[in-house]
Amino acid sequence: MTALLDDFLSGERGRVMHAVWETIRSRDPETLDPLVAALPRLRHAAAHLDLGGAIYSNNGHLEHAFAKLEQYRAGKCWCAAYPGILTTDPRKEEAADHIRVISTSEPGWSMTYLCECTVCGRQFDIEQGDHHFTWWNWVPRGLKRRRGEV
Ligand SMILES: [Zn+2]
């Protein structure tokens, strides 16, 4: 499977972003292994790309895809990729059987979730908010929180 590799190296914004989202979404070694092997080339090819992005920087998402590949290479659980990006919907992750939602606050635009990774059991506090579109901030339990809550 080299299609994503070609997309990453294409230098074309649309193809690179396609590869970025597929990488962030994927849990398939056949997809990820060739990308891990090519990481230095991918970084080199990406060094001067301006990927744009209306609300959030697409270059930030590209960095997140690279970080996910590094976490995968290091043998970390898939859930290591949840923090640091605001686009992961816990309801979709639950539907994919990646996490279990243990509890939530009163449902609404602004709400919180307590979730557990179905692979390693790690728990996450998730803050949901709305800024042009819905975002989710995943904070693993046992680590210092970012937003000053208890
Ligand atoms: Zn996990």
PDB file of C-alpha atoms in Angstrom, residues 103-106 110-114 126-128 149:
ATOM      1  CA  SER A 103     -20.347   8.813  31.700  1.00  0.00           C
ATOM      2  CA  THR A 104     -21.176  12.269  30.407  1.00  0.00           C
ATOM      3  CA  SER A 105     -22.327  15.557  31.790  1.00  0.00           C
ATOM      4  CA  GLU A 106     -25.754  16.939  30.876  1.00  0.00           C
ATOM      5  CA  SER A 110     -20.802  22.303  25.871  1.00  0.00           C
ATOM      6  CA  MET A 111     -20.404  19.054  27.799  1.00  0.00           C
ATOM      7  CA  THR A 112     -17.874  16.547  29.061  1.00  0.00           C
ATOM      8  CA  TYR A 113     -17.321  12.825  28.629  1.00  0.00           C
ATOM      9  CA  LEU A 114     -15.423  10.246  30.620  1.00  0.00           C
ATOM     10  CA  ILE A 126     -13.086  14.969  27.106  1.00  0.00           C
ATOM     11  CA  GLU A 127     -14.314  18.520  26.945  1.00  0.00           C
ATOM     12  CA  GLN A 128     -16.675  19.266  24.065  1.00  0.00           C
ATOM     13  CA  GLU A 149      -9.887  22.007  36.360  1.00  0.00           C
TER      14      GLU A 149
END
